[in-house]
PDB file of C-alpha atoms in Angstrom:
ATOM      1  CA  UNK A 231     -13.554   6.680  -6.969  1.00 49.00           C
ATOM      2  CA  UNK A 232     -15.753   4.103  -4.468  1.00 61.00           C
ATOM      3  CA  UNK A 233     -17.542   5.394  -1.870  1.00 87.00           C
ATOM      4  CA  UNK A 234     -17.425   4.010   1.366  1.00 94.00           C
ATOM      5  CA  UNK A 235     -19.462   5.301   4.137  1.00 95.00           C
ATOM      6  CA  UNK A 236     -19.178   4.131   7.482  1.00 96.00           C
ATOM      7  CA  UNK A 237     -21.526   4.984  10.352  1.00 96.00           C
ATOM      8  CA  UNK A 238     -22.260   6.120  13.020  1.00 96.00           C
ATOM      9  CA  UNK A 239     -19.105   8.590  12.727  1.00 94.00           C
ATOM     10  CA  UNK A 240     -18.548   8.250  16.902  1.00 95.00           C
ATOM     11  CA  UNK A 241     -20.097   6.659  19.243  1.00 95.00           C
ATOM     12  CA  UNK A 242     -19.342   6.308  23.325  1.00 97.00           C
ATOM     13  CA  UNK A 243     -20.647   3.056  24.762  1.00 97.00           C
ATOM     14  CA  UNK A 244     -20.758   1.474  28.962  1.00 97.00           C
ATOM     15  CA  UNK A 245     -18.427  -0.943  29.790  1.00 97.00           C
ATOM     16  CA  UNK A 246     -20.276  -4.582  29.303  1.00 97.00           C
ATOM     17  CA  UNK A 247     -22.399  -3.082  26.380  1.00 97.00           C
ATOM     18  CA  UNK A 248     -22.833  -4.536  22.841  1.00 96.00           C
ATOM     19  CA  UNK A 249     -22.109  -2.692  19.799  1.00 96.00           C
ATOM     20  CA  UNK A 250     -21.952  -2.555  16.524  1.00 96.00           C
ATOM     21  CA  UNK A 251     -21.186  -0.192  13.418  1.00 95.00           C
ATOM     22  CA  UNK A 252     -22.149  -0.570   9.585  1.00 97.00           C
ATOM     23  CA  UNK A 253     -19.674  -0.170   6.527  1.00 97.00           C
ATOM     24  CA  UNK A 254     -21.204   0.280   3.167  1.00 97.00           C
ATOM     25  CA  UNK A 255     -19.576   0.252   0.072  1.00 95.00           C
ATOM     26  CA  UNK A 256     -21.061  -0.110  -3.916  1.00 91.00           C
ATOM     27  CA  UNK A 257     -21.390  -3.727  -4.509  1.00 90.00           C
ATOM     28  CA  UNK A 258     -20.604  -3.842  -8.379  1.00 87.00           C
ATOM     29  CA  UNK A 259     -17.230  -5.494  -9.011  1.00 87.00           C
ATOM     30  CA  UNK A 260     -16.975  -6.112  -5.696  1.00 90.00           C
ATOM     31  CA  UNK A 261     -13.886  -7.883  -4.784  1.00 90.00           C
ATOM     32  CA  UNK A 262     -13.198  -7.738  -0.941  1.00 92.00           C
ATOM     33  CA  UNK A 263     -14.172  -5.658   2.453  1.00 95.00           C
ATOM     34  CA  UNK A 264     -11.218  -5.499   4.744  1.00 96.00           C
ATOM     35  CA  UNK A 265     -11.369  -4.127   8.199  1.00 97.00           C
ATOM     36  CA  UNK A 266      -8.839  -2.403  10.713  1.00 97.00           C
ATOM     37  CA  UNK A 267      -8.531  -0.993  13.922  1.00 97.00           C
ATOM     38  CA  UNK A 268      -6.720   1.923  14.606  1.00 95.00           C
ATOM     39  CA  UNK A 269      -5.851   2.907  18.375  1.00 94.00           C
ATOM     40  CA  UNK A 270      -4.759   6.319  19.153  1.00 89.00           C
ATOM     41  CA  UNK A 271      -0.567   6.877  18.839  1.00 88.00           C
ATOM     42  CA  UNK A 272      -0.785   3.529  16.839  1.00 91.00           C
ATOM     43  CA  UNK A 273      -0.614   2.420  13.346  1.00 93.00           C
ATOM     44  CA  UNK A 274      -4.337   0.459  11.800  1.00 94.00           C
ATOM     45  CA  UNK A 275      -4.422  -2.770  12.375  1.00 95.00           C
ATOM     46  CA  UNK A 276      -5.767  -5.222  10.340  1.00 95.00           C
ATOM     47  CA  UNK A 277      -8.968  -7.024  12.108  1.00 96.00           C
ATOM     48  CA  UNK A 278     -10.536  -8.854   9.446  1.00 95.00           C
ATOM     49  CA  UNK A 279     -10.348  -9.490   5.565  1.00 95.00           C
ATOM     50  CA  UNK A 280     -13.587 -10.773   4.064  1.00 95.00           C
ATOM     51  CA  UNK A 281     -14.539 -11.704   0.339  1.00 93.00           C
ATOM     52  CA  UNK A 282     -17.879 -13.685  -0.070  1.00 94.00           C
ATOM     53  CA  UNK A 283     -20.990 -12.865   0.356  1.00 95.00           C
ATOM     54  CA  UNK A 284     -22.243 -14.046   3.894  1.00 95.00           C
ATOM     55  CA  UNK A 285     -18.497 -13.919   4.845  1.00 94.00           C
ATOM     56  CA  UNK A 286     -18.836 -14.160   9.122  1.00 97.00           C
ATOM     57  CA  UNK A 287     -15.067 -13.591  10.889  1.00 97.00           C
ATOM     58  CA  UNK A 288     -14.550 -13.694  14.183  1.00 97.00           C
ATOM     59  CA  UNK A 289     -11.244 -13.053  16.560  1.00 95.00           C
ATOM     60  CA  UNK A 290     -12.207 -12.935  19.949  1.00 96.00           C
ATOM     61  CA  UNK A 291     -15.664 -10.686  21.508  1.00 97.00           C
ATOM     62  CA  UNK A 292     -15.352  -8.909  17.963  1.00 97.00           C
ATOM     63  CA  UNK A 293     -17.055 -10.089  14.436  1.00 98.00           C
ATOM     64  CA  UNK A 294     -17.869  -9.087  11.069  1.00 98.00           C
ATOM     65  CA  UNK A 295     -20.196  -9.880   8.381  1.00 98.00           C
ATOM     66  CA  UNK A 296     -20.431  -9.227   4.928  1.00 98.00           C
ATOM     67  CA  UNK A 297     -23.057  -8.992   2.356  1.00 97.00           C
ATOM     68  CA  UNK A 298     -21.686  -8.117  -1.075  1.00 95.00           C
ATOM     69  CA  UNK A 299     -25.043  -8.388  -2.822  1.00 95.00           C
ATOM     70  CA  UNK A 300     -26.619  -5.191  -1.418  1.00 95.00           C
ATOM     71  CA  UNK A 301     -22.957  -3.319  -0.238  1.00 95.00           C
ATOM     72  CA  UNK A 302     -22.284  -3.774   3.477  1.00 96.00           C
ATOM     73  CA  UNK A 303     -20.537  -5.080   5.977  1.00 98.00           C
ATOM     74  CA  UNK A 304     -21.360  -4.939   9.734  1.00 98.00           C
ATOM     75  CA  UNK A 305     -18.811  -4.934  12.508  1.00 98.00           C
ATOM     76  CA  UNK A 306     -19.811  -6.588  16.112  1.00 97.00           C
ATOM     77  CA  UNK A 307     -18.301  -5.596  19.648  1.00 98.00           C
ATOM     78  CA  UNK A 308     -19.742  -7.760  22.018  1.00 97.00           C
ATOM     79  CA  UNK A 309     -19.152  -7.084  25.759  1.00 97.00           C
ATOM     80  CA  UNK A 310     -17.448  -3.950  25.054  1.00 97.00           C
ATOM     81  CA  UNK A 311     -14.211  -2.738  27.295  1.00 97.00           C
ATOM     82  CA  UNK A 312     -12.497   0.233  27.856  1.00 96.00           C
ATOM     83  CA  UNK A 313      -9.092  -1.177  25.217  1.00 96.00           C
ATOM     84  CA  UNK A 314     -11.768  -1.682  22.268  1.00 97.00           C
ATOM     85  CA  UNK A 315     -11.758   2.423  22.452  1.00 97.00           C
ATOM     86  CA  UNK A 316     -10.374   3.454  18.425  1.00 97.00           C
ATOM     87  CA  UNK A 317     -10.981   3.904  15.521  1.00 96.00           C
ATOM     88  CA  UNK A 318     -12.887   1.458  13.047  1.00 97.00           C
ATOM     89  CA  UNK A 319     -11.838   1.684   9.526  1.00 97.00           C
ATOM     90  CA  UNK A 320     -13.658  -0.524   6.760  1.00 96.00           C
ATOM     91  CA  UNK A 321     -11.784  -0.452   2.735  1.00 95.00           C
ATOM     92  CA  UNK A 322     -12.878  -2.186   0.023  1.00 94.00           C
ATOM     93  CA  UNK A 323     -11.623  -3.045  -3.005  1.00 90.00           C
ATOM     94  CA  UNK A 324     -12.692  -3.817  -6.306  1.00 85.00           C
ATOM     95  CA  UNK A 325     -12.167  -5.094  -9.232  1.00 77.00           C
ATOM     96  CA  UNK A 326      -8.948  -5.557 -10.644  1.00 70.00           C
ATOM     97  CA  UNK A 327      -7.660  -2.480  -8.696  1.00 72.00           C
ATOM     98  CA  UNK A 328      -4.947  -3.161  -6.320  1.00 72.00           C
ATOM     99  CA  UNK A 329      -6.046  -0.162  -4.318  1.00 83.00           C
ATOM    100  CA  UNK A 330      -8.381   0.224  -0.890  1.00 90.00           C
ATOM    101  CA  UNK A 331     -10.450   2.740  -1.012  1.00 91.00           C
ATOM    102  CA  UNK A 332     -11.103   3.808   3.023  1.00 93.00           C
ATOM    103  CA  UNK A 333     -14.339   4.936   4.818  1.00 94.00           C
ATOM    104  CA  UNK A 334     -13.535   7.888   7.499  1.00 93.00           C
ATOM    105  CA  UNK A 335     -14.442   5.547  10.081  1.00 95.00           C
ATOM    106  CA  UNK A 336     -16.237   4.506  13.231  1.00 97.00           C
ATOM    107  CA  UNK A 337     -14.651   6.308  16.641  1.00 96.00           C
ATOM    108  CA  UNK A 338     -15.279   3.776  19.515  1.00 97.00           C
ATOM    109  CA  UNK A 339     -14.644   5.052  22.878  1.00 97.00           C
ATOM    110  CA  UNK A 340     -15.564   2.635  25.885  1.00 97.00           C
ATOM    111  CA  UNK A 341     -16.268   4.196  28.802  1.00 96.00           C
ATOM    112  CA  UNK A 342     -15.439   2.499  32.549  1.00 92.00           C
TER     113      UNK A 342
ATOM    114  CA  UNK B  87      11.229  -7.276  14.033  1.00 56.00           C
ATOM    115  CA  UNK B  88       9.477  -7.075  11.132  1.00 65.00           C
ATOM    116  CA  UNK B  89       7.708  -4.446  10.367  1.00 92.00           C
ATOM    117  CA  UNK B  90       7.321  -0.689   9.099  1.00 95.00           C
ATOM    118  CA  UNK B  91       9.316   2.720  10.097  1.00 95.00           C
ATOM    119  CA  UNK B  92       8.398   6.456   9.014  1.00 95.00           C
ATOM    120  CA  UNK B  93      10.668   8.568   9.851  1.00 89.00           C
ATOM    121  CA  UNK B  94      10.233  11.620  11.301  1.00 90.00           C
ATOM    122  CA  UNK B  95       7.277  11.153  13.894  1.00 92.00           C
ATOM    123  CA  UNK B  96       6.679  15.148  13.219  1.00 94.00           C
ATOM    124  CA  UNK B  97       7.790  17.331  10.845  1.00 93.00           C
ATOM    125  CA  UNK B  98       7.989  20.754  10.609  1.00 92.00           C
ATOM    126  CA  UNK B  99       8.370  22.913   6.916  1.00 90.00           C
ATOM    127  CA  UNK B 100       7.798  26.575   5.970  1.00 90.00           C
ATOM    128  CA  UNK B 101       5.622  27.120   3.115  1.00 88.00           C
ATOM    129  CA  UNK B 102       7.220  26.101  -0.321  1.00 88.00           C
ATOM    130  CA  UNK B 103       9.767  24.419   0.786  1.00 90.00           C
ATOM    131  CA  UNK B 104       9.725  20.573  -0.437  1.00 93.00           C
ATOM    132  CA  UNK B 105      10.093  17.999   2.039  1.00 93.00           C
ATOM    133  CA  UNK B 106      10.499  13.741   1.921  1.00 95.00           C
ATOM    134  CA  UNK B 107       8.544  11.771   4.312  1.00 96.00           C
ATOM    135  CA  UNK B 108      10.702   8.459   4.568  1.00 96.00           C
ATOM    136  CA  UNK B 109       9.211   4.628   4.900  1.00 97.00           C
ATOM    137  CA  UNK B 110      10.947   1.613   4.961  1.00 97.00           C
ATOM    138  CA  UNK B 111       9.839  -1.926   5.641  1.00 97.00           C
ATOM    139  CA  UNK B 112      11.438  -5.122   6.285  1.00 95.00           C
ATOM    140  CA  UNK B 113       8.759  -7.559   5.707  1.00 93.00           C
ATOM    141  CA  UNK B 114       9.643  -8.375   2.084  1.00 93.00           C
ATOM    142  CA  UNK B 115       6.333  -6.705   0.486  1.00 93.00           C
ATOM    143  CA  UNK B 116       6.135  -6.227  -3.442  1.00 92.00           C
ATOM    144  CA  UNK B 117       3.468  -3.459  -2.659  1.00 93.00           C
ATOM    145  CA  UNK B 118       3.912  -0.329  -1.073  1.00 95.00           C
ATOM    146  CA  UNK B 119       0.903   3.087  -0.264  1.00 96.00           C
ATOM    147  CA  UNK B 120       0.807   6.219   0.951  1.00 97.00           C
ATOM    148  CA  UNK B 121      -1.886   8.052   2.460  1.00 97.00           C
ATOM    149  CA  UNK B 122      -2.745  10.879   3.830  1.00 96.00           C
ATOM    150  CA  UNK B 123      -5.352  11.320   6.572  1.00 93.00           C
ATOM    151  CA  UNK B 124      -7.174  14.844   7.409  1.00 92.00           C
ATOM    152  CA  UNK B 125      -9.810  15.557   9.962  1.00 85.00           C
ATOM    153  CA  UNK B 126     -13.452  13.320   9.722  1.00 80.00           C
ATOM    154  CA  UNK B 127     -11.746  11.744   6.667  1.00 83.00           C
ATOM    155  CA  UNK B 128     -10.532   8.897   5.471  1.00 86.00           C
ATOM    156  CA  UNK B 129      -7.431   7.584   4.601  1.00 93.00           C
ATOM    157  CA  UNK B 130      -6.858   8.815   0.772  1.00 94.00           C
ATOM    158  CA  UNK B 131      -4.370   7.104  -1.356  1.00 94.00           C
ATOM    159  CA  UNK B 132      -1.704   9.679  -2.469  1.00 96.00           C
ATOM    160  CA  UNK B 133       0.785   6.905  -4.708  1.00 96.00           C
ATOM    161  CA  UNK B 134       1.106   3.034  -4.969  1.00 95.00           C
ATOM    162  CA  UNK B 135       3.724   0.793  -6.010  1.00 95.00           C
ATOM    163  CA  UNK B 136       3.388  -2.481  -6.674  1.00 92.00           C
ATOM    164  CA  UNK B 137       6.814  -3.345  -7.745  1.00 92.00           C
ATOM    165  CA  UNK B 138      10.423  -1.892  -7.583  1.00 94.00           C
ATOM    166  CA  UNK B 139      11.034   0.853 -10.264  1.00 94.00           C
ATOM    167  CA  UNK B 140       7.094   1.239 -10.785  1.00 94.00           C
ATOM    168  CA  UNK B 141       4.385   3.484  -9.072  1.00 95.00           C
ATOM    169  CA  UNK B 142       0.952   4.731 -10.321  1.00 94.00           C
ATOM    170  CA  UNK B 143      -1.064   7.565  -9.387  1.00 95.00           C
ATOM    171  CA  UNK B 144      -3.940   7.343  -6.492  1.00 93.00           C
ATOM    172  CA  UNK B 145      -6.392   9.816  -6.001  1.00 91.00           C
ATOM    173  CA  UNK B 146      -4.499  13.050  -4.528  1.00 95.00           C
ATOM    174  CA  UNK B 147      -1.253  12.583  -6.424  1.00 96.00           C
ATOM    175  CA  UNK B 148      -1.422  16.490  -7.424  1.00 95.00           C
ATOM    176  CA  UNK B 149       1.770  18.071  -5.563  1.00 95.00           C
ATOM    177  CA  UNK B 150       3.499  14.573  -4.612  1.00 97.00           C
ATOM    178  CA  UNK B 151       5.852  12.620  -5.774  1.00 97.00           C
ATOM    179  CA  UNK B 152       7.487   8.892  -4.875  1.00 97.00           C
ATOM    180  CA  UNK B 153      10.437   6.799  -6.040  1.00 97.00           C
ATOM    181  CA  UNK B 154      10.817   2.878  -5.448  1.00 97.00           C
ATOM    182  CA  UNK B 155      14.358   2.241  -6.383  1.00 97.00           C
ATOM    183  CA  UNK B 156      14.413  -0.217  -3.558  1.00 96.00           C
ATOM    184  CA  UNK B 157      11.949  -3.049  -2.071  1.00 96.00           C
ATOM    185  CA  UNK B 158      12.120  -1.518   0.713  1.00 96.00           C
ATOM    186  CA  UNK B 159      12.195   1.656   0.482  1.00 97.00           C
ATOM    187  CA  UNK B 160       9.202   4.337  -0.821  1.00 98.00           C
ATOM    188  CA  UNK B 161       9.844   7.651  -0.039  1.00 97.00           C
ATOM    189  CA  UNK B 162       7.749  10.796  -0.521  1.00 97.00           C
ATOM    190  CA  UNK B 163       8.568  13.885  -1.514  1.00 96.00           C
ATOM    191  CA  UNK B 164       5.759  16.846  -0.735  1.00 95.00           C
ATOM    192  CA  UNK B 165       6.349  19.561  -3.065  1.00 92.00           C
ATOM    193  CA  UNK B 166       5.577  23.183  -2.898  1.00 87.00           C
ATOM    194  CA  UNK B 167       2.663  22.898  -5.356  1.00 86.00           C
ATOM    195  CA  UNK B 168       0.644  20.453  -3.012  1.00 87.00           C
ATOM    196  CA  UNK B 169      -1.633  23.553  -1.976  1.00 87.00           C
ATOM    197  CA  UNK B 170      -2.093  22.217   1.419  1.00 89.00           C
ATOM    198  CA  UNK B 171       0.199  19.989   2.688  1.00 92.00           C
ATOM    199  CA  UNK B 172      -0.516  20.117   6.228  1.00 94.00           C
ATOM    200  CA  UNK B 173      -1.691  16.338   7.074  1.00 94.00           C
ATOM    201  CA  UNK B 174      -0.674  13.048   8.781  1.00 96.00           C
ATOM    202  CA  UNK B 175       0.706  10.746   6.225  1.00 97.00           C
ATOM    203  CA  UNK B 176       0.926   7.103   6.773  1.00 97.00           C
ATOM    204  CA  UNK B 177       2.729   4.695   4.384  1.00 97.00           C
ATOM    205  CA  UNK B 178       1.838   0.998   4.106  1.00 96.00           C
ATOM    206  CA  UNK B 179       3.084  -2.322   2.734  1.00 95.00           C
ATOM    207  CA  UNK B 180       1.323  -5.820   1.442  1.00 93.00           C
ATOM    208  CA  UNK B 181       1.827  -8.513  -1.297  1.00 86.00           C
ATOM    209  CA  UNK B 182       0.295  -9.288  -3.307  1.00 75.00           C
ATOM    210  CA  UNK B 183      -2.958 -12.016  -3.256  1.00 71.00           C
ATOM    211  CA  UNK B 184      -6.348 -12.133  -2.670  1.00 65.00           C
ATOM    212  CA  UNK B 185      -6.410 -10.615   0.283  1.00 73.00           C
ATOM    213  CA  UNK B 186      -3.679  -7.921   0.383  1.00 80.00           C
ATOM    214  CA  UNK B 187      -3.935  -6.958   3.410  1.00 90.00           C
ATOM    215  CA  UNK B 188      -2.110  -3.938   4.590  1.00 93.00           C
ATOM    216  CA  UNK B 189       0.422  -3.503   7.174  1.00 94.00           C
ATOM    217  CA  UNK B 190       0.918   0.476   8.137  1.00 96.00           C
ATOM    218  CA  UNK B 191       4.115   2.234   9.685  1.00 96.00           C
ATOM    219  CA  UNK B 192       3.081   5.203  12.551  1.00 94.00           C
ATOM    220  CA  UNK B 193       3.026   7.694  10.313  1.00 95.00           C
ATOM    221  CA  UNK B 194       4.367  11.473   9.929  1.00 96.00           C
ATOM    222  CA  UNK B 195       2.482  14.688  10.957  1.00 95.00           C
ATOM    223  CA  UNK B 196       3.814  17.408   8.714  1.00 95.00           C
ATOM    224  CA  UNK B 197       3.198  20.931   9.566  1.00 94.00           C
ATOM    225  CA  UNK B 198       3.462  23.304   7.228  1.00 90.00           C
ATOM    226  CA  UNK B 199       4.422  26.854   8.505  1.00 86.00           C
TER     227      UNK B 199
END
């Protein structure tokens, strides 16, 4: 079974603020990092999918990077507001496995 | 629309009875998940299918079991020898690529009594 460890496991930020999480994951067989956001009384979401190293995505004040050489994958919040409040989930996969294999997450809340 | 159902939102069992969590999905996906979620963990994989009439084993498959008779359609049936069945199960589709990214339904909260 992978191991994928995301941190910090909560974290409360100001309105305006800048933020970001880590996601790492073992880098042998690596084969790609996805990320999702999960709001509270919704289903995940899928934010970003990302597969080579020095992968950068972007949608909107949120990005991602990936570096599959040493295992992780950072997630960016930039000007943080109160609707970015969930929960962060990074999986990877590997391999030929069709299978994610989920971190417990990053919980975002964005206070006014 | 297209998208994912589970069906019930909550669910409510006494102890050893067997139950079937229900997911259905209209977005034409070969591939099909279910998870379960408990508190400060992840989401676990509990069975996968990745085509009709075929499903393999994830991690916590001890207690569960699935059928994919349909595309559609991947129910899953807690039994009374999952030793703690108490959870929030979500079900997801993709297909199949690179990517395979995963689209979730809202998920059941079963309570076991």
């Amino acid at each position: 079974i992978l191991n994928v460890e995301q941190s910090p496991q909560s974290l409360h930020v100001q309105e305006g603020d800048s933020t970001n999480f880590t996601c790492s994951f073992p880098s042998s067989n690596f084969y790609a990092l996805h990320w999702y956001r999960w709001e509270t009384a919704k289903s995940p979401e899928a934010l970003f999918v990302m597969t080579l190293n020095g992968d950068e995505k972007k949608k909107g004040r949120i990005s991602a990077t990936l570096n599959t050489k040493e295992g992780y994958s950072y997630l960016y919040i930039k000007g943080s507001q109160p609707e970015d409040s969930a929960t962060y989930l990074c999986a990877s996969r590997s391999g030929s496995a069709r299978q994610l294999t989920f971190g417990s997450g990053t919980q975002l809340t964005v206070l006014p | 629309d297209g998208g994912i159902t589970q069906s019930p939102k909550y669910l409510f069992r006494k102890e050893g009875q067997n139950v079937t969590l229900s997911c259905e999905q209209n977005l034409n996906h070969d591939a099909m998940y279910w998870y379960r979620q408990d508190p400060g963990q992840g989401l676990r994989l509990i069975y996968y299918s990745q085509i009709v009439n075929d499903f393999q084993k994830g991690d916590i498959a001890e207690g569960y079991s699935v059928s994919r008779e349909k595309k559609e359609s991947f129910p899953l049936t807690v039994t009374s020898a999952q030793k703690n069945p108490t959870a929030f199960y979500l079900c997801a589709s993709s297909n199949h690529g690179k990517t395979d990214t995963q689209y979730f339904g809202p998920g059941t909260r079963l309570t076991v009594l």
